Amino acid sequence: MKKRIILTTLSGILIVGSIFTSCMTKTSNDATKAGITKIKWDKVDSTDVDLYTLTNKEGVQVQISNYGGKVTSWKTPDKDGKMGNIVLGFGSATKYTAKVPYFGALIGRYGNRIAKGKFTLDGKTYTLATNDHTNHLHGGVKGFDKVIWTAEPVTDSIPSLTLTYLSKDGEEGYPGNLKVTVKYTLTDEDELKIDYNATTDKATPINLTNHSYFNLSADPTNTIIDEEIQINADHYTPVGADLIPTGEVKAVKGTAFDLTKPIKIGTHFSEIKGDPIGYDHNFVLNDSDSTKLHQAAVVYDSFTGRQLEVLTTQPAIQFYTGNFLDGTLITDDGKPIKQHTAFCLETQHYPDSPNQPKFPNTILRPGQTFTSTTVYKVSVRK
């Protein structure tokens, strides 16, 4: 009987659309047609890429491309009913081929960092691509965020999109042919649910996630430092100057990493060591039961009333506050994307786990199946 291994991640984001070819439509009322639509969106390396729009019965829309599995747009209402896009994204795929820091993308094989781009498994040392100074980051030079996935719209009453990709043995230095399936579902409760599934024919590290950048004000010229966050984590994994974990698991109490009660994101920025300043840290969730969803984090924007709740089966979450955004990237309407104008909540296993024997296991072996689920739920406080 096949063994089952439960490990990995997620996170959510979206974009634009004009004339759509319908794949599935369900009518809930005269004003709103729930379902999923598709357009041929752009070309990457002379290959056509598509954009899918998922719409629920409330009129909430998420747009996802098969290029990198990117969430390009997520339009939700604020407390006054005004719709706004709460994720960073662009209106064409070619804009993502520049040095864009993983906006809305699926990340793999291994999300986050692996020290020196090396790990030893079953007595053999593997060398990975080093694309973050001397370290390996988010799958390498051409990770899952830069490949074109096979897409299949799911035509049931709730709009969903299934993406599949075969990562071949040796890709970016990883062993084994890894078959990955990711399913995005937009529920009528305004949840973007991400289900991950993977199998391999050789032992390999795996840590899948989604790298959406959120700004709940729906205006990327607004900073996120006054948005309120709570992370259900009593511990975190400290890092060195290169953002590689030291191997310790420390208590957050009495530190700038104590986010166990609602607090403005920028409250402790001056206490965090690092250049540039801000959070880019892995938080160890209090509930690590991989057989059920548990609440990882909640973020609230008092100006618009929007709230984002993150639930996951993963043991940890990376909280990143857009520290490296520097204004060089420009939105579709000409606005610079500056530092601390978006945050990420990437559900995951711990960074550098293949080199950290005390961290939870991230090795997937033949005969095992990797599964994980993350849910991003948007609501409004009035």
Tab-separated table of C-alpha atoms in Angstrom:
chain	number	residue	atom	x	y	z
A	1	MET	CA	0.000	0.000	0.000
A	2	LYS	CA	1.325	3.462	-0.853
A	3	LYS	CA	2.417	5.615	2.049
A	4	ARG	CA	1.141	9.168	2.239
A	5	ILE	CA	3.351	12.103	3.117
A	6	ILE	CA	1.796	15.434	4.011
A	7	LEU	CA	4.162	18.393	3.711
A	8	THR	CA	3.636	21.734	1.811
A	9	THR	CA	2.174	25.227	0.956
A	10	LEU	CA	0.381	27.939	-0.657
A	11	SER	CA	-0.808	31.529	-0.862
A	12	GLY	CA	-3.301	33.594	-3.585
A	13	ILE	CA	-3.439	36.654	-6.335
A	14	LEU	CA	-5.005	37.931	-9.833
A	15	ILE	CA	-5.591	40.402	-12.887
A	16	VAL	CA	-7.460	41.674	-15.988
A	17	GLY	CA	-9.769	40.503	-18.759
A	18	SER	CA	-11.876	41.618	-21.673
A	19	ILE	CA	-13.629	39.166	-23.989
A	20	PHE	CA	-13.708	35.659	-22.509
A	21	THR	CA	-14.326	32.241	-24.015
A	22	SER	CA	-16.544	30.418	-21.558
A	23	CYS	CA	-15.436	27.059	-20.195
A	24	MET	CA	-18.216	26.752	-17.620
A	25	THR	CA	-20.989	29.031	-16.472
A	26	LYS	CA	-23.440	28.864	-13.606
A	27	THR	CA	-26.048	31.579	-13.157
A	28	SER	CA	-26.912	32.500	-9.575
A	29	ASN	CA	-28.854	35.645	-10.467
A	30	ASP	CA	-29.354	38.059	-13.359
A	31	ALA	CA	-26.383	40.227	-12.357
A	32	THR	CA	-23.713	37.628	-11.601
A	33	LYS	CA	-22.586	34.658	-13.637
A	34	ALA	CA	-20.435	32.343	-11.552
A	35	GLY	CA	-17.949	30.069	-13.282
A	36	ILE	CA	-14.637	30.076	-15.106
A	37	THR	CA	-13.631	31.706	-18.384
A	38	LYS	CA	-10.462	31.660	-20.484
A	39	ILE	CA	-8.653	33.937	-22.904
A	40	LYS	CA	-5.419	33.570	-24.824
A	41	TRP	CA	-3.455	36.118	-22.869
A	42	ASP	CA	0.094	36.516	-24.162
A	43	LYS	CA	3.198	34.687	-25.347
A	44	VAL	CA	6.262	33.597	-23.373
A	45	ASP	CA	9.234	32.252	-25.352
A	46	SER	CA	6.952	32.103	-28.433
A	47	THR	CA	4.461	29.887	-26.578
A	48	ASP	CA	0.861	30.939	-26.000
A	49	VAL	CA	-0.161	31.400	-22.381
A	50	ASP	CA	-3.720	31.658	-21.110
A	51	LEU	CA	-5.519	33.633	-18.439
A	52	TYR	CA	-8.435	32.156	-16.502
A	53	THR	CA	-11.022	34.179	-14.601
A	54	LEU	CA	-12.794	32.466	-11.697
A	55	THR	CA	-16.006	34.180	-10.553
A	56	ASN	CA	-18.171	33.172	-7.590
A	57	LYS	CA	-21.862	33.923	-7.047
A	58	GLU	CA	-20.948	37.062	-5.056
A	59	GLY	CA	-19.112	38.540	-8.047
A	60	VAL	CA	-15.652	38.105	-6.500
A	61	GLN	CA	-13.091	37.376	-9.226
A	62	VAL	CA	-9.661	35.769	-9.218
A	63	GLN	CA	-7.476	35.638	-12.328
A	64	ILE	CA	-4.816	32.960	-12.759
A	65	SER	CA	-2.431	32.250	-15.622
A	66	ASN	CA	-0.982	28.899	-16.622
A	67	TYR	CA	2.366	30.714	-16.848
A	68	GLY	CA	3.851	30.004	-13.425
A	69	GLY	CA	0.390	29.374	-11.972
A	70	LYS	CA	0.342	33.079	-11.170
A	71	VAL	CA	-2.563	34.726	-9.381
A	72	THR	CA	-2.571	38.017	-11.249
A	73	SER	CA	-5.650	39.685	-9.734
A	74	TRP	CA	-8.164	39.186	-6.930
A	75	LYS	CA	-11.071	41.615	-6.915
A	76	THR	CA	-13.086	41.784	-3.701
A	77	PRO	CA	-15.458	44.365	-2.166
A	78	ASP	CA	-14.559	46.681	0.689
A	79	LYS	CA	-16.917	47.711	3.520
A	80	ASP	CA	-18.737	50.070	1.136
A	81	GLY	CA	-19.109	47.410	-1.559
A	82	LYS	CA	-16.424	48.946	-3.801
A	83	MET	CA	-14.437	46.313	-5.688
A	84	GLY	CA	-10.646	46.436	-5.620
A	85	ASN	CA	-7.679	44.227	-6.543
A	86	ILE	CA	-5.928	43.091	-3.345
A	87	VAL	CA	-2.861	41.470	-4.968
A	88	LEU	CA	0.057	42.784	-6.986
A	89	GLY	CA	-0.011	41.706	-10.606
A	90	PHE	CA	0.311	42.763	-14.224
A	91	GLY	CA	-1.920	42.770	-17.304
A	92	SER	CA	0.481	40.842	-19.547
A	93	ALA	CA	2.624	37.753	-19.095
A	94	THR	CA	5.676	39.412	-20.645
A	95	LYS	CA	5.874	41.824	-17.705
A	96	TYR	CA	6.512	38.810	-15.455
A	97	THR	CA	9.523	37.687	-17.499
A	98	ALA	CA	11.585	40.580	-16.149
A	99	LYS	CA	12.998	40.563	-12.619
A	100	VAL	CA	9.639	40.378	-10.881
A	101	PRO	CA	9.860	38.945	-7.325
A	102	TYR	CA	7.465	35.995	-7.737
A	103	PHE	CA	4.203	38.005	-7.780
A	104	GLY	CA	1.346	35.510	-7.283
A	105	ALA	CA	3.415	32.552	-8.463
A	106	LEU	CA	3.511	28.865	-7.619
A	107	ILE	CA	6.876	28.073	-6.029
A	108	GLY	CA	8.831	24.819	-6.255
A	109	ARG	CA	10.442	22.421	-6.060
A	110	TYR	CA	11.571	23.977	-2.837
A	111	GLY	CA	10.095	27.224	-1.589
A	112	ASN	CA	12.416	29.518	0.381
A	113	ARG	CA	16.180	29.017	0.697
A	114	ILE	CA	18.612	26.096	0.669
A	115	ALA	CA	22.056	27.061	1.972
A	116	LYS	CA	24.907	27.155	-0.553
A	117	GLY	CA	22.671	25.406	-3.082
A	118	LYS	CA	23.649	22.006	-1.724
A	119	PHE	CA	22.139	19.153	0.279
A	120	THR	CA	23.014	15.525	0.946
A	121	LEU	CA	20.373	12.816	0.568
A	122	ASP	CA	20.919	9.089	1.107
A	123	GLY	CA	24.680	9.622	1.026
A	124	LYS	CA	24.777	11.628	-2.209
A	125	THR	CA	25.410	15.375	-2.414
A	126	TYR	CA	23.292	17.346	-4.860
A	127	THR	CA	24.198	20.763	-6.241
A	128	LEU	CA	21.364	23.153	-7.078
A	129	ALA	CA	21.243	26.421	-8.970
A	130	THR	CA	22.356	29.359	-6.807
A	131	ASN	CA	20.161	32.335	-7.642
A	132	ASP	CA	20.210	34.242	-4.324
A	133	HIS	CA	23.843	35.211	-3.855
A	134	THR	CA	25.418	31.862	-2.844
A	135	ASN	CA	22.094	30.239	-1.915
A	136	HIS	CA	19.275	28.476	-3.751
A	137	LEU	CA	15.932	30.311	-3.649
A	138	HIS	CA	12.392	29.282	-4.656
A	139	GLY	CA	13.357	26.459	-6.992
A	140	GLY	CA	16.270	28.055	-8.802
A	141	VAL	CA	16.846	30.007	-11.988
A	142	LYS	CA	13.805	28.486	-13.702
A	143	GLY	CA	11.552	27.329	-10.919
A	144	PHE	CA	7.874	26.445	-11.113
A	145	ASP	CA	7.064	30.177	-11.309
A	146	LYS	CA	8.625	30.377	-14.807
A	147	VAL	CA	7.204	27.274	-16.508
A	148	ILE	CA	3.979	26.872	-18.467
A	149	TRP	CA	1.623	24.487	-16.686
A	150	THR	CA	-1.012	22.281	-18.305
A	151	ALA	CA	-4.371	23.758	-17.303
A	152	GLU	CA	-7.787	22.142	-17.004
A	153	PRO	CA	-10.856	24.136	-15.940
A	154	VAL	CA	-13.086	22.055	-13.677
A	155	THR	CA	-16.704	22.331	-14.746
A	156	ASP	CA	-18.673	21.778	-11.573
A	157	SER	CA	-20.804	24.211	-9.579
A	158	ILE	CA	-17.768	25.871	-7.937
A	159	PRO	CA	-15.137	27.371	-10.287
A	160	SER	CA	-11.723	25.721	-10.094
A	161	LEU	CA	-8.597	25.346	-12.178
A	162	THR	CA	-6.285	22.318	-12.077
A	163	LEU	CA	-2.650	22.836	-13.125
A	164	THR	CA	-0.167	20.008	-13.723
A	165	TYR	CA	3.557	19.991	-14.397
A	166	LEU	CA	6.242	17.293	-14.726
A	167	SER	CA	9.548	18.466	-13.290
A	168	LYS	CA	12.105	16.169	-14.897
A	169	ASP	CA	14.968	14.400	-13.150
A	170	GLY	CA	17.879	16.846	-12.806
A	171	GLU	CA	15.844	20.012	-13.341
A	172	GLU	CA	17.606	22.834	-11.451
A	173	GLY	CA	19.737	20.077	-9.861
A	174	TYR	CA	16.943	18.140	-8.127
A	175	PRO	CA	16.712	14.342	-8.317
A	176	GLY	CA	13.683	12.469	-9.628
A	177	ASN	CA	10.809	13.018	-12.019
A	178	LEU	CA	8.328	14.950	-9.904
A	179	LYS	CA	4.696	15.112	-11.043
A	180	VAL	CA	2.900	18.087	-9.470
A	181	THR	CA	-0.804	18.950	-9.446
A	182	VAL	CA	-2.151	22.196	-8.022
A	183	LYS	CA	-5.872	22.961	-7.865
A	184	TYR	CA	-7.185	26.492	-7.328
A	185	THR	CA	-10.815	26.786	-6.180
A	186	LEU	CA	-12.811	29.990	-5.584
A	187	THR	CA	-15.652	29.268	-3.176
A	188	ASP	CA	-18.872	31.189	-2.624
A	189	GLU	CA	-17.470	32.102	0.818
A	190	ASP	CA	-14.795	34.229	-0.924
A	191	GLU	CA	-12.055	31.690	-0.236
A	192	LEU	CA	-9.226	30.901	-2.623
A	193	LYS	CA	-8.377	27.302	-1.825
A	194	ILE	CA	-5.132	25.768	-3.058
A	195	ASP	CA	-4.641	21.995	-3.009
A	196	TYR	CA	-1.156	20.608	-3.706
A	197	ASN	CA	-0.315	17.032	-4.734
A	198	ALA	CA	2.980	15.496	-5.888
A	199	THR	CA	4.634	12.116	-6.529
A	200	THR	CA	8.206	11.208	-7.473
A	201	ASP	CA	10.266	8.281	-8.787
A	202	LYS	CA	13.359	9.257	-6.724
A	203	ALA	CA	13.722	10.722	-3.249
A	204	THR	CA	13.662	14.525	-3.462
A	205	PRO	CA	13.098	17.568	-1.234
A	206	ILE	CA	9.788	19.335	-1.768
A	207	ASN	CA	8.273	22.524	-0.361
A	208	LEU	CA	5.462	23.989	-2.471
A	209	THR	CA	3.790	27.337	-1.855
A	210	ASN	CA	2.135	30.349	-3.449
A	211	HIS	CA	3.868	33.726	-3.394
A	212	SER	CA	1.042	36.250	-3.654
A	213	TYR	CA	1.716	39.838	-2.580
A	214	PHE	CA	-1.274	41.375	-0.760
A	215	ASN	CA	-2.322	44.965	-0.142
A	216	LEU	CA	-5.802	44.935	1.423
A	217	SER	CA	-6.341	48.621	0.654
A	218	ALA	CA	-6.319	47.639	-3.057
A	219	ASP	CA	-4.008	50.599	-3.730
A	220	PRO	CA	-0.295	49.715	-4.086
A	221	THR	CA	0.685	53.320	-3.349
A	222	ASN	CA	-0.453	52.713	0.240
A	223	THR	CA	1.971	51.194	2.721
A	224	ILE	CA	0.938	48.040	4.588
A	225	ILE	CA	2.653	49.025	7.853
A	226	ASP	CA	-0.629	50.096	9.454
A	227	GLU	CA	-2.490	46.950	8.471
A	228	GLU	CA	-3.032	44.766	11.523
A	229	ILE	CA	-1.606	41.227	11.691
A	230	GLN	CA	-1.867	38.230	13.988
A	231	ILE	CA	0.151	35.039	13.448
A	232	ASN	CA	-0.647	31.995	15.561
A	233	ALA	CA	2.970	31.106	16.248
A	234	ASP	CA	4.730	31.035	19.614
A	235	HIS	CA	8.070	30.231	17.934
A	236	TYR	CA	10.087	31.213	14.887
A	237	THR	CA	13.338	30.145	13.204
A	238	PRO	CA	16.048	32.850	13.525
A	239	VAL	CA	18.220	33.534	10.480
A	240	GLY	CA	21.675	34.905	9.795
A	241	ALA	CA	22.570	37.821	7.541
A	242	ASP	CA	22.047	35.620	4.464
A	243	LEU	CA	18.492	34.721	5.639
A	244	ILE	CA	19.487	31.078	6.204
A	245	PRO	CA	18.121	29.580	9.468
A	246	THR	CA	20.622	29.109	12.260
A	247	GLY	CA	18.974	25.810	13.175
A	248	GLU	CA	17.398	27.199	16.337
A	249	VAL	CA	13.683	27.367	17.101
A	250	LYS	CA	13.135	30.312	19.441
A	251	ALA	CA	10.178	31.646	21.420
A	252	VAL	CA	8.689	34.889	20.113
A	253	LYS	CA	7.660	36.177	23.535
A	254	GLY	CA	9.330	39.478	24.378
A	255	THR	CA	10.693	39.947	20.851
A	256	ALA	CA	9.737	41.807	17.685
A	257	PHE	CA	8.446	38.475	16.381
A	258	ASP	CA	5.623	38.225	18.896
A	259	LEU	CA	2.645	38.620	16.580
A	260	THR	CA	0.384	36.336	18.604
A	261	LYS	CA	-2.002	39.223	19.270
A	262	PRO	CA	-3.260	41.732	16.664
A	263	ILE	CA	-0.655	44.420	16.065
A	264	LYS	CA	0.180	46.884	13.301
A	265	ILE	CA	2.680	45.355	10.886
A	266	GLY	CA	5.231	48.153	11.243
A	267	THR	CA	5.188	48.335	15.052
A	268	HIS	CA	8.499	46.514	15.606
A	269	PHE	CA	10.320	47.301	12.355
A	270	SER	CA	13.006	49.328	14.144
A	271	GLU	CA	13.830	46.322	16.345
A	272	ILE	CA	14.366	43.855	13.499
A	273	LYS	CA	17.958	43.364	12.426
A	274	GLY	CA	18.476	43.290	8.693
A	275	ASP	CA	18.995	45.427	5.642
A	276	PRO	CA	16.510	46.231	4.195
A	277	ILE	CA	14.322	46.439	7.255
A	278	GLY	CA	11.168	44.381	7.763
A	279	TYR	CA	9.983	40.824	8.262
A	280	ASP	CA	11.257	37.978	6.085
A	281	HIS	CA	10.976	35.186	8.620
A	282	ASN	CA	9.571	31.706	9.090
A	283	PHE	CA	7.010	31.348	11.887
A	284	VAL	CA	6.383	27.926	13.457
A	285	LEU	CA	2.632	27.499	13.757
A	286	ASN	CA	1.179	26.389	17.074
A	287	ASP	CA	-1.098	23.854	15.393
A	288	SER	CA	0.928	21.631	13.079
A	289	ASP	CA	-1.643	18.853	12.576
A	290	SER	CA	-1.189	18.099	8.870
A	291	THR	CA	-4.494	16.207	8.653
A	292	LYS	CA	-6.661	19.316	9.055
A	293	LEU	CA	-6.778	23.009	8.267
A	294	HIS	CA	-5.706	25.316	11.075
A	295	GLN	CA	-5.653	29.085	11.266
A	296	ALA	CA	-2.192	30.477	10.589
A	297	ALA	CA	-2.701	34.231	10.296
A	298	VAL	CA	-5.208	37.081	10.072
A	299	VAL	CA	-4.583	40.519	8.527
A	300	TYR	CA	-7.030	43.444	8.793
A	301	ASP	CA	-7.142	46.792	7.005
A	302	SER	CA	-9.218	49.235	9.069
A	303	PHE	CA	-9.592	51.759	6.239
A	304	THR	CA	-11.359	49.393	3.809
A	305	GLY	CA	-12.629	46.857	6.362
A	306	ARG	CA	-11.085	43.962	4.413
A	307	GLN	CA	-9.782	40.997	6.382
A	308	LEU	CA	-7.589	38.170	5.079
A	309	GLU	CA	-7.504	34.886	6.978
A	310	VAL	CA	-4.977	32.163	6.136
A	311	LEU	CA	-5.660	28.524	6.987
A	312	THR	CA	-3.320	25.672	6.144
A	313	THR	CA	-2.238	22.101	6.790
A	314	GLN	CA	1.393	23.235	6.729
A	315	PRO	CA	3.575	23.531	9.867
A	316	ALA	CA	4.912	27.034	9.165
A	317	ILE	CA	4.389	30.318	7.366
A	318	GLN	CA	6.835	32.843	5.900
A	319	PHE	CA	5.845	36.426	6.653
A	320	TYR	CA	7.467	38.881	4.241
A	321	THR	CA	6.774	42.618	4.162
A	322	GLY	CA	7.993	43.607	0.701
A	323	ASN	CA	11.374	44.752	1.979
A	324	PHE	CA	13.088	44.501	-1.407
A	325	LEU	CA	10.425	46.388	-3.358
A	326	ASP	CA	12.195	49.609	-4.344
A	327	GLY	CA	9.968	51.443	-6.815
A	328	THR	CA	11.606	50.081	-9.968
A	329	LEU	CA	8.546	47.945	-10.784
A	330	ILE	CA	5.613	49.932	-12.144
A	331	THR	CA	1.921	49.007	-12.014
A	332	ASP	CA	-0.138	48.877	-15.205
A	333	ASP	CA	-1.434	52.372	-14.475
A	334	GLY	CA	2.042	53.840	-13.975
A	335	LYS	CA	2.463	53.728	-10.193
A	336	PRO	CA	5.831	52.681	-8.682
A	337	ILE	CA	5.689	49.686	-6.342
A	338	LYS	CA	7.658	50.837	-3.334
A	339	GLN	CA	9.031	49.180	-0.204
A	340	HIS	CA	6.477	47.872	2.313
A	341	THR	CA	3.489	48.276	-0.014
A	342	ALA	CA	2.602	44.571	0.052
A	343	PHE	CA	2.994	41.537	2.288
A	344	CYS	CA	3.266	37.801	1.649
A	345	LEU	CA	2.075	34.905	3.803
A	346	GLU	CA	3.638	31.793	2.283
A	347	THR	CA	2.514	28.564	3.957
A	348	GLN	CA	5.410	26.131	3.991
A	349	HIS	CA	7.881	23.834	5.689
A	350	TYR	CA	10.942	25.421	7.271
A	351	PRO	CA	13.655	26.986	5.073
A	352	ASP	CA	16.820	24.921	4.480
A	353	SER	CA	15.224	21.794	5.979
A	354	PRO	CA	17.305	19.429	3.770
A	355	ASN	CA	20.367	20.695	5.682
A	356	GLN	CA	18.723	20.946	9.107
A	357	PRO	CA	18.195	17.475	10.653
A	358	LYS	CA	16.208	18.893	13.588
A	359	PHE	CA	13.617	20.493	11.271
A	360	PRO	CA	10.536	18.543	10.085
A	361	ASN	CA	11.079	16.166	7.171
A	362	THR	CA	10.647	17.514	3.634
A	363	ILE	CA	11.851	14.478	1.676
A	364	LEU	CA	9.312	12.862	-0.638
A	365	ARG	CA	10.092	9.273	-1.621
A	366	PRO	CA	8.763	6.932	-4.325
A	367	GLY	CA	5.453	5.382	-3.255
A	368	GLN	CA	4.570	8.424	-1.143
A	369	THR	CA	2.226	11.275	-2.070
A	370	PHE	CA	2.820	14.837	-0.996
A	371	THR	CA	-0.396	16.716	-0.183
A	372	SER	CA	-1.163	20.033	1.402
A	373	THR	CA	-3.940	22.613	1.406
A	374	THR	CA	-3.949	26.353	2.016
A	375	VAL	CA	-6.997	28.617	2.084
A	376	TYR	CA	-6.977	32.405	1.770
A	377	LYS	CA	-10.321	33.749	2.944
A	378	VAL	CA	-11.368	37.374	2.423
A	379	SER	CA	-14.169	38.979	4.418
A	380	VAL	CA	-15.276	42.459	5.505
A	381	ARG	CA	-15.567	43.937	8.980
A	382	LYS	CA	-18.151	46.724	9.121
